[in-house]
Amino acid sequence: MEIVANNIKEYCFSINDLNITIEDLEELAPMGDMIEMYRDFLNSEIQKLSSVKSIKGGYVFVEAQEAEKGKIRTNNITFDTGKLITAYLKRSSHYVFFICTAGNEVSSRSKELMNAGELVEGYFLDTLGSVMVEKAMDQIQNELNAELKKIGLSNTNRYSPGYCDWDVAEQSKLFSLFPQQFAGVTINESCLMHPVKSVSGIMGIGTDVKYNDHVCIECNSTNCIYRDKKKH
């Protein structure tokens, strides 16, 4: 593997590639014994999505440039990532910006169920969409980790706009590093992504960076999907 600045790598998955289990949903949305009542339903919905190839994503390598305290800089773009994320990214020689999506199908199915009054089923499908995009990013990150290790490099955890004091409005800067509608994802005037079940963010790479678990006690984001999870 060679680190080439502004080189983009793309991925496409089916839900079967992600090895999603009912336990993955339960971890994200604990429902006690209720999830057992819906196990057959969830397995059926996962099977229906097995032919869909809209789980897409990828990343771009960029060189780290010198920036003022509390910020990072690359491609002559300054990101105000905040104190925590900037600290985690220190000593990076390059950054990896990523975009990944579960696609429209799972959210459309969730909305269909909600509109039909099947609120629990719709909720579980919404949760499934979150699991899909995170499992896809896990797979992308794991492959990247293995490739970096071969050339003596390490990477940080991944961090997203909207969390740990990184303003979601900076998502527009992140998207400027990718071709338009990369992976089928767009952002609106409020910098929210479509499809809804999409993630974007950054990792740092270098010879002297560390992977840190998300430190929830230091973060004021209450709606973060990583909250109180040891690892993702």
Short mmCIF file of C-alpha atoms in Angstrom, two decimals:
data_model
loop_
_atom_site.label_atom_id
_atom_site.label_comp_id
_atom_site.label_asym_id
_atom_site.label_seq_id
_atom_site.Cartn_x
_atom_site.Cartn_y
_atom_site.Cartn_z
CA MET A 1 0.00 0.00 0.00
CA GLU A 2 1.21 3.50 -0.88
CA ILE A 3 -0.13 6.65 0.78
CA VAL A 4 -0.97 8.96 -2.12
CA ALA A 5 -2.46 12.35 -1.23
CA ASN A 6 -5.95 12.94 -2.66
CA ASN A 7 -6.19 9.30 -3.70
CA ILE A 8 -9.78 8.05 -3.22
CA LYS A 9 -10.79 4.46 -2.53
CA GLU A 10 -14.39 3.29 -2.91
CA TYR A 11 -16.33 0.32 -1.52
CA CYS A 12 -19.70 -1.28 -2.17
CA PHE A 13 -21.32 -3.86 0.11
CA SER A 14 -24.43 -5.97 0.38
CA ILE A 15 -25.95 -6.49 3.81
CA ASN A 16 -24.70 -10.08 3.71
CA ASP A 17 -21.12 -8.80 3.53
CA LEU A 18 -21.52 -7.13 6.92
CA ASN A 19 -22.45 -10.20 9.02
CA ILE A 20 -25.09 -8.27 10.96
CA THR A 21 -26.68 -10.08 13.89
CA ILE A 22 -29.72 -9.33 16.01
CA GLU A 23 -27.29 -8.80 18.88
CA ASP A 24 -25.77 -5.88 16.94
CA LEU A 25 -29.16 -4.16 16.97
CA GLU A 26 -29.71 -4.95 20.64
CA GLU A 27 -26.36 -3.36 21.52
CA LEU A 28 -27.35 -0.11 19.84
CA ALA A 29 -30.98 -0.10 21.00
CA PRO A 30 -31.45 -2.25 24.13
CA MET A 31 -35.04 -3.53 24.26
CA GLY A 32 -34.75 -6.43 26.70
CA ASP A 33 -36.93 -9.43 25.90
CA MET A 34 -38.86 -7.47 23.28
CA ILE A 35 -36.20 -7.98 20.66
CA GLU A 36 -36.77 -11.73 20.89
CA MET A 37 -40.41 -11.14 19.93
CA TYR A 38 -39.22 -9.46 16.73
CA ARG A 39 -36.29 -11.74 15.89
CA ASP A 40 -38.12 -13.48 13.02
CA PHE A 41 -39.33 -10.14 11.68
CA LEU A 42 -35.83 -8.68 11.74
CA ASN A 43 -34.26 -11.72 10.11
CA SER A 44 -36.92 -11.50 7.39
CA GLU A 45 -36.23 -7.80 6.80
CA ILE A 46 -32.48 -8.42 6.62
CA GLN A 47 -33.12 -11.15 4.07
CA LYS A 48 -35.26 -8.78 1.97
CA LEU A 49 -32.35 -6.34 1.89
CA SER A 50 -29.83 -8.99 0.85
CA SER A 51 -30.07 -8.17 -2.85
CA VAL A 52 -29.51 -4.43 -2.30
CA LYS A 53 -26.07 -3.11 -3.21
CA SER A 54 -26.51 0.47 -2.02
CA ILE A 55 -24.24 0.27 1.03
CA LYS A 56 -21.37 2.37 -0.24
CA GLY A 57 -18.46 4.35 1.08
CA GLY A 58 -14.84 5.22 0.83
CA TYR A 59 -12.09 7.53 1.88
CA VAL A 60 -9.48 9.98 0.67
CA PHE A 61 -5.91 10.42 1.91
CA VAL A 62 -4.74 14.00 2.47
CA GLU A 63 -1.54 15.45 3.93
CA ALA A 64 -1.62 17.09 7.34
CA GLN A 65 -0.56 20.73 7.30
CA GLU A 66 0.42 22.95 10.21
CA ALA A 67 -2.55 24.62 11.87
CA GLU A 68 -3.30 26.82 14.84
CA LYS A 69 -4.19 25.35 18.21
CA GLY A 70 -7.46 23.44 18.36
CA LYS A 71 -7.68 23.09 14.58
CA ILE A 72 -6.35 20.92 11.78
CA ARG A 73 -5.47 21.88 8.22
CA THR A 74 -5.17 20.05 4.93
CA ASN A 75 -5.39 21.00 1.25
CA ASN A 76 -5.33 24.61 2.51
CA ILE A 77 -8.63 24.01 4.31
CA THR A 78 -8.82 24.63 8.05
CA PHE A 79 -11.12 22.45 10.16
CA ASP A 80 -12.15 23.62 13.62
CA THR A 81 -12.28 20.11 15.05
CA GLY A 82 -12.19 21.26 18.66
CA LYS A 83 -9.88 20.49 21.54
CA LEU A 84 -10.59 16.77 21.98
CA ILE A 85 -10.52 15.61 18.36
CA THR A 86 -7.53 17.81 17.53
CA ALA A 87 -5.63 16.24 20.43
CA TYR A 88 -6.45 12.73 19.21
CA LEU A 89 -5.23 13.61 15.71
CA LYS A 90 -1.93 15.13 16.79
CA ARG A 91 1.24 13.66 15.26
CA SER A 92 -0.71 12.56 12.16
CA SER A 93 1.28 12.79 8.96
CA HIS A 94 -1.88 12.32 6.91
CA TYR A 95 -5.61 12.36 7.48
CA VAL A 96 -8.20 9.96 6.11
CA PHE A 97 -11.58 11.59 5.46
CA PHE A 98 -14.46 9.17 4.88
CA ILE A 99 -18.09 9.03 3.76
CA CYS A 100 -20.28 5.94 4.05
CA THR A 101 -24.00 5.23 3.66
CA ALA A 102 -26.50 2.44 4.17
CA GLY A 103 -28.48 3.79 1.21
CA ASN A 104 -32.14 4.77 0.99
CA GLU A 105 -33.84 1.38 1.13
CA VAL A 106 -33.70 0.69 4.86
CA SER A 107 -34.88 4.22 5.78
CA SER A 108 -37.69 4.01 3.23
CA ARG A 109 -38.80 0.70 4.72
CA SER A 110 -38.67 2.17 8.24
CA LYS A 111 -40.81 5.12 7.16
CA GLU A 112 -43.28 2.80 5.44
CA LEU A 113 -43.73 0.80 8.63
CA MET A 114 -44.07 3.93 10.77
CA ASN A 115 -46.72 5.36 8.45
CA ALA A 116 -48.62 2.08 8.71
CA GLY A 117 -48.67 2.41 12.49
CA GLU A 118 -46.11 -0.34 13.04
CA LEU A 119 -43.96 1.84 15.25
CA VAL A 120 -41.80 -0.80 16.91
CA GLU A 121 -41.04 -2.46 13.60
CA GLY A 122 -40.22 0.94 12.09
CA TYR A 123 -37.95 1.74 15.01
CA PHE A 124 -36.06 -1.51 14.61
CA LEU A 125 -35.58 -0.86 10.89
CA ASP A 126 -34.28 2.62 11.70
CA THR A 127 -31.82 1.03 14.14
CA LEU A 128 -30.85 -1.52 11.49
CA GLY A 129 -29.89 1.34 9.17
CA SER A 130 -27.54 2.74 11.82
CA VAL A 131 -26.00 -0.68 12.35
CA MET A 132 -25.53 -1.17 8.60
CA VAL A 133 -23.58 2.03 8.05
CA GLU A 134 -21.42 1.52 11.14
CA LYS A 135 -20.63 -2.09 10.28
CA ALA A 136 -19.69 -1.00 6.77
CA MET A 137 -17.33 1.63 8.19
CA ASP A 138 -15.91 -0.93 10.61
CA GLN A 139 -15.11 -3.17 7.64
CA ILE A 140 -13.51 -0.31 5.71
CA GLN A 141 -11.48 0.74 8.75
CA ASN A 142 -10.35 -2.82 9.51
CA GLU A 143 -9.10 -3.24 5.95
CA LEU A 144 -7.32 0.10 6.14
CA ASN A 145 -5.75 -0.88 9.49
CA ALA A 146 -4.33 -4.06 7.99
CA GLU A 147 -2.89 -2.25 4.98
CA LEU A 148 -1.35 0.51 7.10
CA LYS A 149 0.24 -2.04 9.42
CA LYS A 150 2.12 -3.56 6.49
CA ILE A 151 3.94 -0.28 5.92
CA GLY A 152 4.54 0.53 9.57
CA LEU A 153 1.73 3.04 10.06
CA SER A 154 -1.06 3.27 12.62
CA ASN A 155 -4.40 5.07 12.67
CA THR A 156 -6.60 6.79 15.21
CA ASN A 157 -10.23 6.09 15.96
CA ARG A 158 -12.73 7.81 13.68
CA TYR A 159 -14.43 11.10 14.51
CA SER A 160 -17.40 12.81 12.88
CA PRO A 161 -18.72 16.37 12.54
CA GLY A 162 -21.43 17.01 15.10
CA TYR A 163 -19.61 15.26 17.94
CA CYS A 164 -17.06 16.36 20.54
CA ASP A 165 -17.55 20.06 19.72
CA TRP A 166 -16.86 19.64 16.00
CA ASP A 167 -19.59 21.73 14.36
CA VAL A 168 -21.70 19.78 11.87
CA ALA A 169 -21.56 22.84 9.58
CA GLU A 170 -17.98 21.85 8.76
CA GLN A 171 -19.34 18.88 6.89
CA SER A 172 -19.39 21.07 3.77
CA LYS A 173 -15.59 21.37 3.97
CA LEU A 174 -15.27 17.62 4.34
CA PHE A 175 -17.48 16.97 1.31
CA SER A 176 -15.38 19.37 -0.77
CA LEU A 177 -12.58 16.81 -0.66
CA PHE A 178 -14.72 14.29 -2.58
CA PRO A 179 -16.38 14.23 -5.99
CA GLN A 180 -19.98 15.47 -5.96
CA GLN A 181 -22.49 12.86 -4.71
CA PHE A 182 -19.70 10.52 -3.69
CA ALA A 183 -21.21 7.14 -2.70
CA GLY A 184 -24.60 8.66 -3.51
CA VAL A 185 -24.47 10.96 -0.47
CA THR A 186 -25.36 14.65 -0.58
CA ILE A 187 -25.70 17.38 2.05
CA ASN A 188 -28.38 20.03 2.36
CA GLU A 189 -28.08 23.70 3.39
CA SER A 190 -27.98 22.64 7.04
CA CYS A 191 -25.10 20.27 6.22
CA LEU A 192 -27.24 17.21 7.05
CA MET A 193 -26.62 14.17 4.92
CA HIS A 194 -28.94 12.29 2.59
CA PRO A 195 -29.48 9.34 2.74
CA VAL A 196 -30.11 9.82 6.44
CA LYS A 197 -28.24 6.65 7.42
CA SER A 198 -24.85 8.03 6.42
CA VAL A 199 -21.68 8.91 8.29
CA SER A 200 -18.68 11.05 7.53
CA GLY A 201 -15.57 11.94 9.42
CA ILE A 202 -11.84 11.71 9.86
CA MET A 203 -9.05 9.43 11.06
CA GLY A 204 -5.42 10.34 11.57
CA ILE A 205 -2.59 8.13 10.32
CA GLY A 206 1.15 8.15 10.96
CA THR A 207 4.03 6.36 12.66
CA ASP A 208 3.28 7.88 16.06
CA VAL A 209 -0.51 8.06 16.41
CA LYS A 210 -2.66 6.07 18.79
CA TYR A 211 -6.09 4.47 18.64
CA ASN A 212 -8.14 5.71 21.59
CA ASP A 213 -11.55 4.44 22.59
CA HIS A 214 -14.25 7.11 22.60
CA VAL A 215 -14.06 8.90 25.97
CA CYS A 216 -17.72 9.65 26.60
CA ILE A 217 -17.19 11.34 29.95
CA GLU A 218 -15.26 14.12 28.20
CA CYS A 219 -17.88 14.69 25.49
CA ASN A 220 -21.18 16.56 25.83
CA SER A 221 -22.90 14.85 22.88
CA THR A 222 -25.89 12.92 24.27
CA ASN A 223 -27.11 11.47 20.95
CA CYS A 224 -23.83 9.90 19.86
CA ILE A 225 -24.10 6.29 18.70
CA TYR A 226 -20.66 5.60 20.17
CA ARG A 227 -21.64 6.72 23.67
CA ASP A 228 -20.55 4.27 26.34
CA LYS A 229 -19.36 1.75 23.77
CA LYS A 230 -15.85 0.54 24.44
CA LYS A 231 -14.98 0.09 20.81
CA HIS A 232 -16.61 0.21 17.34
#
